[in-house]
Short mmCIF file of C-alpha atoms and ligand atoms in Angstrom, two decimals:
data_model
loop_
_atom_site.label_atom_id
_atom_site.label_comp_id
_atom_site.label_asym_id
_atom_site.label_seq_id
_atom_site.Cartn_x
_atom_site.Cartn_y
_atom_site.Cartn_z
CA UNK A 609 6.77 50.48 3.68
CA UNK A 610 3.86 49.38 5.52
CA UNK A 611 1.48 49.71 2.32
CA UNK A 612 3.91 47.72 0.52
CA UNK A 613 3.73 44.91 3.01
CA UNK A 614 -0.06 44.93 3.12
CA UNK A 615 -0.05 44.67 -0.82
CA UNK A 616 2.28 41.67 -0.83
CA UNK A 617 -0.01 39.94 1.69
CA UNK A 618 -3.16 40.58 -0.42
CA UNK A 619 -1.07 39.34 -3.77
CA UNK A 620 -0.35 36.07 -1.87
CA UNK A 621 -4.25 35.71 -0.62
CA UNK A 622 -5.34 36.14 -4.18
CA UNK A 623 -2.71 33.73 -5.57
CA UNK A 624 -3.74 31.14 -2.82
CA UNK A 625 -7.25 31.48 -3.91
CA UNK A 626 -6.46 30.63 -7.46
CA UNK A 627 -4.47 27.79 -6.33
CA UNK A 628 -7.29 26.24 -4.78
CA UNK A 629 -9.30 26.15 -7.76
CA UNK A 630 -6.33 25.11 -9.82
CA UNK A 631 -5.60 22.22 -7.68
CA UNK A 632 -9.11 21.32 -7.50
CA UNK A 633 -9.25 21.23 -11.15
CA UNK A 634 -5.99 18.92 -11.61
CA UNK A 635 -7.51 16.57 -9.32
CA UNK A 636 -10.63 16.47 -11.21
CA UNK A 637 -8.90 15.97 -14.38
CA UNK A 638 -6.61 13.17 -13.14
CA UNK A 639 -9.46 11.53 -11.47
CA UNK A 640 -11.29 11.35 -14.84
CA UNK A 641 -8.33 9.29 -16.14
CA UNK A 642 -7.37 7.27 -13.06
CA UNK A 643 -10.60 6.61 -11.84
CA UNK A 644 -9.86 6.93 -8.07
CA UNK A 645 -13.39 7.83 -7.02
CA UNK A 646 -16.83 8.03 -8.70
CA UNK A 647 -16.41 11.02 -10.76
CA UNK A 648 -19.87 12.48 -9.76
CA UNK A 649 -18.87 12.84 -6.33
CA UNK A 650 -16.72 15.83 -7.04
CA UNK A 651 -17.36 17.76 -10.11
CA UNK A 652 -14.47 19.59 -11.56
CA UNK A 653 -14.76 23.71 -11.12
CA UNK A 654 -15.26 23.74 -14.91
CA UNK A 655 -18.30 21.47 -14.41
CA UNK A 656 -19.59 23.65 -11.82
CA UNK A 657 -19.44 26.70 -14.53
CA UNK A 658 -21.27 24.45 -16.78
CA UNK A 659 -23.89 24.02 -14.59
CA UNK A 660 -24.13 27.70 -13.83
CA UNK A 661 -24.33 28.15 -17.45
CA UNK A 662 -27.03 25.51 -17.62
CA UNK A 663 -29.29 27.16 -14.72
CA UNK A 664 -28.90 30.44 -16.40
CA UNK A 665 -30.01 29.34 -19.71
CA UNK A 666 -33.01 27.55 -18.23
CA UNK A 667 -33.69 31.19 -16.78
CA UNK A 668 -34.06 29.76 -13.17
CA UNK A 669 -30.45 30.88 -11.82
CA UNK A 670 -31.44 34.47 -10.69
CA UNK A 671 -34.96 33.31 -9.57
CA UNK A 672 -33.18 31.07 -7.08
CA UNK A 673 -30.60 33.32 -6.07
CA UNK A 674 -33.15 36.31 -6.08
CA UNK A 675 -35.48 34.35 -3.72
CA UNK A 676 -32.87 33.53 -1.18
CA UNK A 677 -31.33 36.92 -1.39
CA UNK A 678 -34.84 38.46 -0.67
CA UNK A 679 -35.47 36.04 2.27
CA UNK A 680 -32.18 36.98 3.61
CA UNK A 681 -32.82 40.80 3.22
CA UNK A 682 -35.90 40.68 4.69
CA UNK A 683 -34.83 38.51 7.86
CA UNK A 684 -31.58 40.54 8.31
CA UNK A 685 -33.34 43.87 8.02
CA UNK A 686 -36.21 42.72 10.61
CA UNK A 687 -33.68 40.83 12.69
CA UNK A 688 -31.27 43.83 13.14
CA UNK A 689 -33.79 46.24 13.87
CA UNK A 690 -35.40 44.28 16.43
CA UNK A 691 -32.28 43.48 18.10
CA UNK A 692 -31.10 47.17 17.99
CA UNK A 693 -34.40 48.40 19.69
CA UNK A 694 -34.81 45.47 22.02
CA UNK A 695 -31.17 45.72 22.83
CA UNK A 696 -31.45 49.78 23.59
CA UNK A 697 -34.20 49.12 25.89
CA UNK A 698 -32.43 46.54 27.81
CA UNK A 699 -29.45 48.67 28.09
CA UNK A 700 -30.90 51.46 29.03
CA UNK A 701 -33.80 50.01 31.68
CA UNK A 702 -32.30 47.60 33.86
CA UNK A 703 -35.54 46.38 34.86
CA UNK A 704 -35.98 45.12 31.24
CA UNK A 705 -32.44 43.50 31.35
CA UNK A 706 -33.27 41.61 34.28
CA UNK A 707 -36.54 40.52 32.87
CA UNK A 708 -35.51 39.66 29.35
CA UNK A 709 -31.88 38.49 29.83
CA UNK A 710 -32.56 34.94 31.40
CA UNK A 711 -34.88 34.11 28.70
CA UNK A 712 -32.74 35.42 25.91
CA UNK A 713 -29.87 33.34 27.54
CA UNK A 714 -32.14 30.24 27.68
CA UNK A 715 -33.12 30.95 24.06
CA UNK A 716 -29.74 31.64 22.79
CA UNK A 717 -28.39 28.46 23.95
CA UNK A 718 -30.59 26.68 21.43
CA UNK A 719 -29.12 26.63 17.90
CA UNK A 720 -31.80 28.72 16.13
CA UNK A 721 -31.81 25.99 13.17
CA UNK A 722 -33.37 23.81 15.83
CA UNK A 723 -36.39 25.88 15.71
CA UNK A 724 -37.15 25.46 12.00
CA UNK A 725 -39.45 22.22 11.99
CA UNK A 726 -41.18 23.64 14.78
CA UNK A 727 -41.58 27.18 12.83
CA UNK A 728 -43.12 25.03 10.07
CA UNK A 729 -45.57 23.57 12.42
CA UNK A 730 -46.66 26.94 13.81
CA UNK A 731 -46.62 29.05 10.62
CA UNK A 732 -46.59 26.31 7.65
CA UNK A 733 -44.14 25.97 4.66
CA UNK A 734 -44.68 29.60 3.64
CA UNK A 735 -42.26 32.59 3.61
CA UNK A 736 -43.22 33.46 6.96
CA UNK A 737 -41.56 30.44 8.81
CA UNK A 738 -38.16 31.12 6.69
CA UNK A 739 -38.11 34.71 7.41
CA UNK A 740 -38.73 34.25 11.39
CA UNK A 741 -36.12 31.56 10.97
CA UNK A 742 -33.41 34.15 9.47
CA UNK A 743 -34.67 36.86 11.99
CA UNK A 744 -34.02 34.34 15.10
CA UNK A 745 -30.20 33.68 13.61
CA UNK A 746 -29.84 37.60 13.17
CA UNK A 747 -31.41 39.02 16.53
CA UNK A 748 -29.34 37.55 19.20
CA UNK A 749 -25.93 38.82 17.96
CA UNK A 750 -27.17 42.09 17.05
CA UNK A 751 -28.78 42.44 20.40
CA UNK A 752 -25.79 41.56 22.33
CA UNK A 753 -23.72 43.98 20.49
CA UNK A 754 -26.06 46.75 20.74
CA UNK A 755 -26.21 46.19 24.75
CA UNK A 756 -22.45 46.02 24.77
CA UNK A 757 -22.40 49.46 22.66
CA UNK A 758 -24.72 51.46 24.82
CA UNK A 759 -23.44 50.17 28.00
CA UNK A 760 -19.97 51.40 26.71
CA UNK A 761 -20.92 55.03 26.76
CA UNK A 762 -18.49 57.14 28.31
CA UNK A 763 -20.20 59.10 31.11
CA UNK A 764 -18.04 62.13 30.65
CA UNK A 765 -19.49 62.21 27.18
CA UNK A 766 -22.73 62.50 28.11
CA UNK A 767 -21.49 65.07 30.90
CA UNK A 768 -19.68 67.03 28.53
CA UNK A 769 -22.75 66.99 25.88
CA UNK A 770 -25.19 68.55 28.43
CA UNK A 771 -22.79 71.24 29.43
CA UNK A 772 -22.23 72.10 25.59
CA UNK A 773 -25.84 72.40 25.27
CA UNK A 774 -27.23 69.19 23.80
CA UNK A 775 -30.71 68.35 24.43
CA UNK A 776 -31.90 64.54 24.66
CA UNK A 777 -32.21 64.12 20.88
CA UNK A 778 -28.68 65.53 20.11
CA UNK A 779 -27.20 63.59 23.04
CA UNK A 780 -28.83 60.62 21.40
CA UNK A 781 -27.43 61.48 17.95
CA UNK A 782 -24.05 62.71 18.79
CA UNK A 783 -23.04 60.44 21.50
CA UNK A 784 -25.16 57.39 22.17
CA UNK A 785 -25.60 56.25 18.37
CA UNK A 786 -21.95 57.35 17.56
CA UNK A 787 -20.74 55.24 20.49
CA UNK A 788 -22.81 52.14 19.72
CA UNK A 789 -22.94 51.98 15.88
CA UNK A 790 -19.60 50.35 15.57
CA UNK A 791 -20.50 47.65 17.91
CA UNK A 792 -23.95 47.13 16.19
CA UNK A 793 -22.26 46.88 12.89
CA UNK A 794 -19.76 44.18 14.31
CA UNK A 795 -22.97 42.23 15.50
CA UNK A 796 -24.47 42.78 12.13
CA UNK A 797 -21.29 41.12 10.22
CA UNK A 798 -21.27 38.13 12.72
CA UNK A 799 -24.98 37.54 12.26
CA UNK A 800 -24.50 37.62 8.49
CA UNK A 801 -22.86 34.36 8.42
CA UNK A 802 -25.61 33.06 10.88
CA UNK A 803 -28.36 34.04 8.47
CA UNK A 804 -27.04 32.41 5.41
CA UNK A 805 -27.00 29.02 7.75
CA UNK A 806 -30.48 29.87 8.72
CA UNK A 807 -31.59 30.53 4.90
CA UNK A 808 -29.99 27.13 3.87
CA UNK A 809 -31.77 25.26 6.75
CA UNK A 810 -34.97 26.94 6.06
CA UNK A 811 -34.81 26.17 2.54
CA UNK A 812 -33.65 22.70 2.88
CA UNK A 813 -36.72 21.67 5.15
CA UNK A 814 -39.75 23.19 3.68
CA UNK A 815 -39.04 24.73 0.26
CA UNK A 816 -39.11 24.31 -3.48
CA UNK A 817 -36.97 27.37 -4.31
CA UNK A 818 -33.75 28.85 -3.45
CA UNK A 819 -30.21 27.91 -3.04
CA UNK A 820 -30.92 25.54 -0.13
CA UNK A 821 -33.67 23.73 -2.02
CA UNK A 822 -31.15 23.10 -4.92
CA UNK A 823 -28.88 21.44 -2.69
CA UNK A 824 -31.69 18.84 -1.17
CA UNK A 825 -32.75 18.74 -4.71
CA UNK A 826 -29.36 17.79 -5.69
CA UNK A 827 -29.13 15.19 -2.94
CA UNK A 828 -32.44 13.65 -4.02
CA UNK A 829 -31.54 13.32 -7.62
CA UNK A 830 -27.71 12.79 -7.26
CA UNK A 831 -26.89 16.10 -9.36
CA UNK A 832 -23.80 16.99 -7.20
CA UNK A 833 -22.81 19.64 -9.54
CA UNK A 834 -25.99 21.48 -8.82
CA UNK A 835 -25.01 21.38 -5.10
CA UNK A 836 -21.78 22.74 -5.72
CA UNK A 837 -23.23 25.53 -7.84
CA UNK A 838 -25.38 26.19 -5.14
CA UNK A 839 -22.82 26.32 -2.41
CA UNK A 840 -20.42 28.50 -4.90
CA UNK A 841 -23.39 31.01 -4.95
CA UNK A 842 -23.72 31.21 -1.24
CA UNK A 843 -20.25 31.82 -0.84
CA UNK A 844 -20.44 34.50 -3.25
CA UNK A 845 -23.38 36.08 -2.13
CA UNK A 846 -22.08 35.97 1.39
CA UNK A 847 -18.82 37.69 0.50
CA UNK A 848 -20.67 40.35 -1.32
CA UNK A 849 -22.89 40.70 1.93
CA UNK A 850 -19.74 41.14 4.21
CA UNK A 851 -17.43 43.03 1.79
CA UNK A 852 -20.46 46.00 1.64
CA UNK A 853 -20.84 45.82 5.32
CA UNK A 854 -17.11 46.56 5.71
CA UNK A 855 -17.20 49.37 3.33
CA UNK A 856 -19.75 50.77 5.08
CA UNK A 857 -17.79 50.33 8.22
CA UNK A 858 -14.82 51.74 6.90
CA UNK A 859 -16.54 54.96 5.73
CA UNK A 860 -18.51 55.29 9.10
CA UNK A 861 -15.56 54.61 11.23
CA UNK A 862 -12.70 56.49 9.57
CA UNK A 863 -11.84 57.92 12.87
CA UNK A 864 -11.31 54.52 14.50
CA UNK A 865 -8.91 53.44 11.76
CA UNK A 866 -6.90 56.48 11.87
CA UNK A 867 -6.55 56.33 15.48
CA UNK A 868 -5.41 52.73 15.21
CA UNK A 869 -3.01 53.02 12.49
CA UNK A 870 -1.13 56.05 14.38
CA UNK A 871 -1.13 54.04 17.43
CA UNK A 872 0.78 51.25 15.66
CA UNK A 873 3.36 53.32 14.26
CA UNK B 524 -20.00 86.33 40.26
CA UNK B 525 -20.11 82.90 41.61
CA UNK B 526 -21.49 82.59 45.10
CA UNK B 527 -21.00 79.46 47.05
CA UNK B 528 -23.01 79.52 50.42
CA UNK B 529 -22.93 76.79 52.95
CA UNK B 530 -22.89 73.98 50.70
CA UNK B 531 -23.27 70.51 52.15
CA UNK B 532 -23.05 67.15 50.42
CA UNK B 533 -22.67 63.37 51.64
CA UNK B 534 -23.13 60.25 49.47
CA UNK B 535 -25.68 57.55 50.32
CA UNK B 536 -23.11 54.65 50.16
CA UNK B 537 -20.44 56.53 52.48
CA UNK B 538 -20.76 57.37 56.13
CA UNK B 539 -18.82 60.55 56.17
CA UNK B 540 -20.07 64.01 55.11
CA UNK B 541 -17.75 64.92 52.29
CA UNK B 542 -18.69 68.85 52.22
CA UNK B 543 -19.62 69.97 55.54
CA UNK B 544 -19.93 73.54 55.05
CA UNK B 545 -18.31 75.18 52.03
CA UNK B 546 -18.91 79.02 51.70
CA UNK B 547 -16.68 81.24 49.18
CA UNK B 548 -17.31 83.85 46.47
CA UNK B 549 -15.51 84.05 43.07
CA UNK B 550 -15.60 87.33 41.26
CA UNK B 551 -16.17 87.46 37.32
CA UNK B 552 -12.86 86.92 35.44
CA UNK B 553 -10.87 85.61 38.59
CA UNK B 554 -8.91 82.79 38.16
CA UNK B 555 -9.21 80.63 41.30
CA UNK B 556 -7.26 77.16 42.16
CA UNK B 557 -9.07 74.76 44.33
CA UNK B 558 -6.53 72.36 46.54
CA UNK B 559 -6.99 69.63 48.70
CA UNK B 560 -6.11 66.23 49.78
CA UNK B 561 -7.15 63.27 47.43
CA UNK B 562 -10.60 62.53 48.73
CA UNK B 563 -11.22 65.71 50.20
CA UNK B 564 -14.18 66.52 47.98
CA UNK B 565 -12.66 68.85 45.18
CA UNK B 566 -14.49 66.83 42.21
CA UNK B 567 -17.61 66.73 44.59
CA UNK B 568 -17.63 70.29 44.59
CA UNK B 569 -17.04 70.69 40.98
CA UNK B 570 -19.86 68.33 40.09
CA UNK B 571 -22.17 70.44 42.08
CA UNK B 572 -21.04 73.68 40.12
CA UNK B 573 -21.33 72.11 37.06
CA UNK B 574 -25.04 71.00 38.06
CA UNK B 575 -24.54 67.14 37.53
CA UNK B 576 -25.48 66.63 41.20
CA UNK B 577 -27.30 68.64 43.53
CA UNK B 578 -26.19 69.64 47.24
CA UNK B 579 -28.09 68.45 50.29
CA UNK B 580 -27.96 71.93 51.59
CA UNK B 581 -26.70 75.62 51.01
CA UNK B 582 -26.90 77.43 47.66
CA UNK B 583 -24.92 77.98 44.41
CA UNK B 584 -25.53 81.10 42.59
CA UNK B 585 -24.03 82.09 39.67
CA UNK B 586 -24.43 85.64 38.34
CA UNK B 587 -27.42 86.03 40.51
CA UNK B 588 -29.10 82.87 39.15
CA UNK B 589 -29.22 79.77 41.31
CA UNK B 590 -27.50 76.64 39.43
CA UNK B 591 -30.05 73.99 39.03
CA UNK B 592 -28.38 71.50 36.56
CA UNK B 593 -26.00 71.54 33.92
CA UNK B 594 -25.88 74.57 31.53
CA UNK B 595 -23.92 76.39 28.83
CA UNK B 596 -22.84 79.18 31.19
CA UNK B 597 -20.40 76.78 32.88
CA UNK B 598 -17.65 74.92 30.84
CA UNK B 599 -15.81 71.86 31.74
CA UNK B 600 -12.47 70.39 31.29
CA UNK B 601 -11.64 66.97 32.64
CA UNK B 602 -8.63 65.18 33.82
CA UNK B 603 -9.30 62.75 30.79
CA UNK B 604 -9.92 64.81 27.96
CA UNK B 605 -13.45 63.67 27.01
CA UNK B 606 -13.07 64.52 23.55
CA UNK B 607 -15.59 62.94 21.10
CA UNK B 608 -13.32 60.44 19.00
CA UNK B 609 -15.64 60.28 16.17
CA UNK B 610 -15.29 64.15 15.57
CA UNK B 611 -12.14 65.70 14.30
CA UNK B 612 -10.55 68.55 16.34
CA UNK B 613 -12.61 70.94 14.19
CA UNK B 614 -15.58 69.06 14.99
CA UNK B 615 -15.07 68.88 18.48
CA UNK B 616 -14.41 72.57 18.98
CA UNK B 617 -17.39 73.54 17.32
CA UNK B 618 -19.67 71.08 18.75
CA UNK B 619 -21.08 73.40 21.44
CA UNK B 620 -21.78 76.62 19.48
CA UNK B 621 -23.17 74.34 16.53
CA UNK B 622 -25.47 72.47 18.98
CA UNK B 623 -26.60 75.83 20.28
CA UNK B 624 -27.27 77.04 16.77
CA UNK B 625 -24.99 80.14 16.98
CA UNK B 626 -24.65 81.40 13.59
CA UNK B 627 -20.86 82.37 14.00
CA UNK B 628 -19.85 78.78 15.14
CA UNK B 629 -17.35 78.35 12.55
CA UNK B 630 -15.53 81.71 13.27
CA UNK B 631 -15.52 80.65 17.02
CA UNK B 632 -14.23 77.35 16.25
CA UNK B 633 -11.49 78.89 14.41
CA UNK B 634 -10.90 81.66 16.99
CA UNK B 635 -10.00 78.94 19.46
CA UNK B 636 -8.32 76.72 17.44
CA UNK B 637 -5.72 79.49 16.65
CA UNK B 638 -5.67 80.35 20.17
CA UNK B 639 -4.57 76.88 21.23
CA UNK B 640 -2.17 76.85 18.20
CA UNK B 641 -3.45 73.87 16.47
CA UNK B 642 -4.70 74.85 13.18
CA UNK B 643 -2.50 72.41 11.46
CA UNK B 644 -4.19 69.55 13.39
CA UNK B 645 -7.83 70.74 12.39
CA UNK B 646 -9.04 67.59 10.74
CA UNK B 647 -7.22 65.25 12.91
CA UNK B 648 -9.07 62.83 15.06
CA UNK B 649 -8.29 62.79 18.89
CA UNK B 650 -7.22 59.38 19.01
CA UNK B 651 -3.86 60.49 16.88
CA UNK B 652 -3.05 63.32 19.06
CA UNK B 653 -0.79 63.80 22.18
CA UNK B 654 -2.05 63.87 25.64
CA UNK B 655 -1.22 67.75 25.92
CA UNK B 656 -2.84 68.15 22.34
CA UNK B 657 -6.06 66.75 23.69
CA UNK B 658 -6.07 68.67 26.64
CA UNK B 659 -5.71 71.85 24.76
CA UNK B 660 -8.46 70.74 22.28
CA UNK B 661 -10.58 69.96 25.42
CA UNK B 662 -9.74 73.61 26.72
CA UNK B 663 -10.97 75.02 23.29
CA UNK B 664 -14.03 72.96 23.02
CA UNK B 665 -15.04 74.01 26.16
CA UNK B 666 -14.10 77.95 25.56
CA UNK B 667 -15.86 77.86 22.12
CA UNK B 668 -19.21 77.24 23.63
CA UNK B 669 -18.71 80.55 25.53
CA UNK B 670 -19.26 80.04 29.12
CA UNK B 671 -19.01 82.43 31.79
CA UNK B 672 -17.00 80.17 34.05
CA UNK B 673 -14.44 77.35 32.95
CA UNK B 674 -14.46 74.63 35.50
CA UNK B 675 -11.53 72.46 35.20
CA UNK B 676 -10.86 69.37 37.05
CA UNK B 677 -7.27 68.37 37.50
CA UNK B 678 -6.86 69.04 33.52
CA UNK B 679 -3.00 68.56 33.69
CA UNK B 680 -2.33 65.84 36.19
CA UNK B 681 -2.16 63.13 33.35
CA UNK B 682 0.41 64.77 31.22
CA UNK B 683 4.00 64.57 31.52
CA UNK B 684 5.90 67.35 33.36
CA UNK B 685 7.44 69.44 30.61
CA UNK B 686 4.19 69.33 28.84
CA UNK B 687 2.21 70.44 31.93
CA UNK B 688 4.84 73.06 32.57
CA UNK B 689 4.06 74.38 29.00
CA UNK B 690 0.22 74.20 29.26
CA UNK B 691 0.15 76.09 32.48
CA UNK B 692 1.55 79.11 30.91
CA UNK B 693 -0.82 78.66 27.76
CA UNK B 694 -3.68 78.84 30.04
CA UNK B 695 -2.54 81.77 31.77
CA UNK B 696 -2.30 83.39 28.07
CA UNK B 697 -5.64 82.26 27.19
CA UNK B 698 -7.35 83.28 30.31
CA UNK B 699 -5.72 86.72 29.94
CA UNK B 700 -7.23 86.95 26.27
CA UNK B 701 -10.76 85.60 27.16
CA UNK B 702 -11.11 87.05 30.73
CA UNK B 703 -13.13 83.92 31.75
CA UNK B 704 -13.55 83.12 35.24
CA UNK B 705 -11.78 79.92 35.96
CA UNK B 706 -12.12 77.36 38.98
CA UNK B 707 -9.17 74.69 38.37
CA UNK B 708 -8.84 71.87 40.64
CA UNK B 709 -5.37 70.47 41.28
CA UNK B 710 -3.40 68.54 43.67
CA UNK B 711 -0.23 70.37 43.48
CA UNK B 712 0.41 73.62 45.61
CA UNK B 713 2.95 74.94 43.38
CA UNK B 714 0.72 74.63 40.43
CA UNK B 715 -2.11 76.22 42.21
CA UNK B 716 0.46 79.28 43.17
CA UNK B 717 1.65 79.71 39.87
CA UNK B 718 -1.59 79.74 38.12
CA UNK B 719 -3.98 81.47 40.55
CA UNK B 720 -5.26 84.93 41.48
CA UNK B 721 -6.70 83.33 44.46
CA UNK B 722 -6.00 79.83 46.12
CA UNK B 723 -8.74 78.16 47.94
CA UNK B 724 -7.88 75.00 50.04
CA UNK B 725 -10.53 72.59 51.50
CA UNK B 726 -9.97 70.22 54.37
CA UNK B 727 -12.40 68.11 56.47
CA UNK B 728 -15.27 69.37 54.23
CA UNK B 729 -14.67 73.08 54.98
CA UNK B 730 -12.61 75.84 53.56
CA UNK B 731 -9.53 76.09 55.34
CA UNK B 732 -7.48 78.75 53.27
CA UNK B 733 -8.73 81.43 51.21
CA UNK B 734 -6.15 83.73 49.94
CA UNK B 735 -5.07 86.14 46.89
CA UNK B 736 -1.84 85.44 45.57
CA UNK B 737 0.13 88.76 45.43
CA UNK B 738 2.62 88.01 42.82
CA UNK B 739 2.81 89.66 39.61
CA UNK B 740 2.93 87.23 36.43
CA UNK B 741 4.91 85.56 34.72
CA UNK B 742 5.46 83.98 38.19
CA UNK B 743 8.91 82.52 39.16
CA UNK B 744 8.73 79.49 41.32
CA UNK B 745 12.04 80.45 43.21
CA UNK B 746 10.78 83.80 43.95
CA UNK B 747 10.97 83.97 47.76
CA UNK B 748 7.40 85.35 48.12
CA UNK B 749 6.44 82.27 46.04
CA UNK B 750 8.18 79.67 48.18
CA UNK B 751 6.41 81.37 51.26
CA UNK B 752 2.96 80.74 49.73
CA UNK B 753 3.51 77.29 49.01
CA UNK B 754 5.07 76.48 52.58
CA UNK B 755 2.11 78.28 53.93
CA UNK B 756 -0.63 76.58 51.87
CA UNK B 757 1.08 73.13 52.67
CA UNK B 758 1.20 73.75 55.99
CA UNK B 759 -2.72 74.42 56.21
CA UNK B 760 -3.37 71.34 54.06
CA UNK B 761 -1.26 68.77 55.94
CA UNK B 762 -2.07 70.21 59.49
CA UNK B 763 1.37 69.98 61.06
CA UNK B 764 0.13 69.78 64.57
CA UNK B 765 -0.43 65.87 63.92
CA UNK B 766 3.12 65.00 63.91
CA UNK B 767 2.43 61.23 62.56
CA UNK B 768 0.82 62.66 59.62
CA UNK B 769 2.88 62.80 56.39
CA UNK B 770 3.41 66.34 54.74
CA UNK B 771 1.25 66.73 51.99
CA UNK B 772 2.10 65.10 48.62
CA UNK B 773 3.00 67.46 45.82
CA UNK B 774 2.99 66.59 42.12
CA UNK B 775 6.20 68.23 41.25
N1 LIG C 1219 -20.63 59.05 43.51
C1 LIG C 1219 -20.18 58.84 44.82
N2 LIG C 1219 -20.59 58.01 45.81
C2 LIG C 1219 -20.20 57.54 46.95
N3 LIG C 1219 -19.08 58.32 47.37
C3 LIG C 1219 -18.66 59.26 46.51
C4 LIG C 1219 -18.94 59.56 45.49
N4 LIG C 1219 -18.32 60.54 44.86
C5 LIG C 1219 -17.30 60.75 45.58
N5 LIG C 1219 -17.62 60.14 46.74
C6 LIG C 1219 -16.58 60.24 47.97
O1 LIG C 1219 -16.68 61.26 48.32
C7 LIG C 1219 -15.26 61.65 48.73
C8 LIG C 1219 -14.70 63.04 47.97
O2 LIG C 1219 -14.27 62.47 46.50
P1 LIG C 1219 -14.02 63.81 45.42
O3 LIG C 1219 -13.72 62.74 44.27
O4 LIG C 1219 -14.50 64.67 45.43
O5 LIG C 1219 -12.40 63.87 46.11
P2 LIG C 1219 -11.50 64.79 45.31
O6 LIG C 1219 -10.88 65.90 46.31
O7 LIG C 1219 -11.71 65.08 43.82
O8 LIG C 1219 -10.04 63.76 45.20
P3 LIG C 1219 -9.10 63.55 44.24
O9 LIG C 1219 -8.13 64.60 44.29
O10 LIG C 1219 -8.54 62.21 44.37
O11 LIG C 1219 -9.61 63.57 42.94
C9 LIG C 1219 -14.36 60.53 48.59
O12 LIG C 1219 -14.18 59.91 49.76
C10 LIG C 1219 -15.35 59.69 47.70
O13 LIG C 1219 -14.92 58.30 47.98
MG1 LIG C 1220 -11.05 64.52 41.87
#
């Protein structure tokens, strides 16, 4: 019964997505006939597909996507690790927390994208500044969720682990990691979208490669279809990223789902 | 044998000395219930026995060795089950022996899983179990680590009355099978009289009552001897000399 319902909602969602493109296509076709607005402002989905094909044939499509992906992966990876390590230390040692928290609060109040011009001045227009930009965007959510995760550890879990014979390492593995991982994963999912924003900003300001570059380049040369192609790529990539993380989450936290579903029944 | 000698304990944050002079001895294999009003220091004493905290003075000696910290010779069962929600029933029960690298950890887990009658729920996660089942698993998890003493801090007080009654009988059965020493903290005088070989009651930081319950099991709560024990112990705890003080609250 419940399963049935869930399936139906999924169908509705898929239909909605298809309708979005259909309506967009119909609008573009009608606009071409009626001439409501300049056709070049809003190209049809089919034209975006043609643009994909053009880039593909030129052989630059996967270059741009690949470069952006590598930047995201590097920044996301480094940012997550730094966030987890610093977060863990802050949660475990109150001294560090009282030293670092105010500074992080101040820095966290500034949108990370505001740092981009500064980063270019400091590190030049090379890869490093871009990666740092993405690290900055990833870091804060992962840090915050790690702290929350480590602090949510049940003291009774630690006590029983000690009584059952855990040493420090086993305690870390079986209790601390297990408790905080769901929080960390949630933080990573939040930071994925920030990562993509950071990527676009970084590539728009100082770059001649990547999806963000295609968007700025499209504006400079009035190639609106290119912009749409780049934006579509970003949407797809981010969806893929989120899906992978969600799949990992499902696999890792099976115990959560089961508990939850039986709680609802 | 567990020897508790002149234990004192107070907390920095409160003025009163919670435990003033606690002295008693528990024989190996004995089932002892620890009674006392809320806030009299039962959990404080159990934490000391578990080794989570240190006494200000006095000695705690288990089988000739001083208790210096948490150890596998003492198993704990808490009021809130404290199972690991990320592990299945089976993984929870096998946790202790597996961590201790016992070769027979699977047999141990199976044995206690069977003893609590939950073979069917082997692969369930704790969050999908009822309160009574969780508490059973908590007991099995503690026992599978093969401690000498089982320390239980109000393990049944969060359960509904019928589950509670059932679990009492089950615990007595488990105790008979395993012949473990059990120290069981409770608020309920009838529960203590029902379960224990011996009842120890605390008050004002000292032991006020320490007596064997000479009634054969399975005990009947309407047995006149049973009623007599309950009345006498309640009188000790509530201190009837002070008229304005209310009689002790029981959970049943
Ligand atoms: N960590 C602590 N710091 C300060 N005071 C404490 C601490 N732990 C316990 N106390 C105090 O010690 C006294 C005894 O507490 P304890 O939890 O041992 O009582 P209890 O007999 O277990 O009560 P209950 O039946 O309600 O569980 C209480 O007054 C409590 O406030
Ligand atoms: Mg208590």
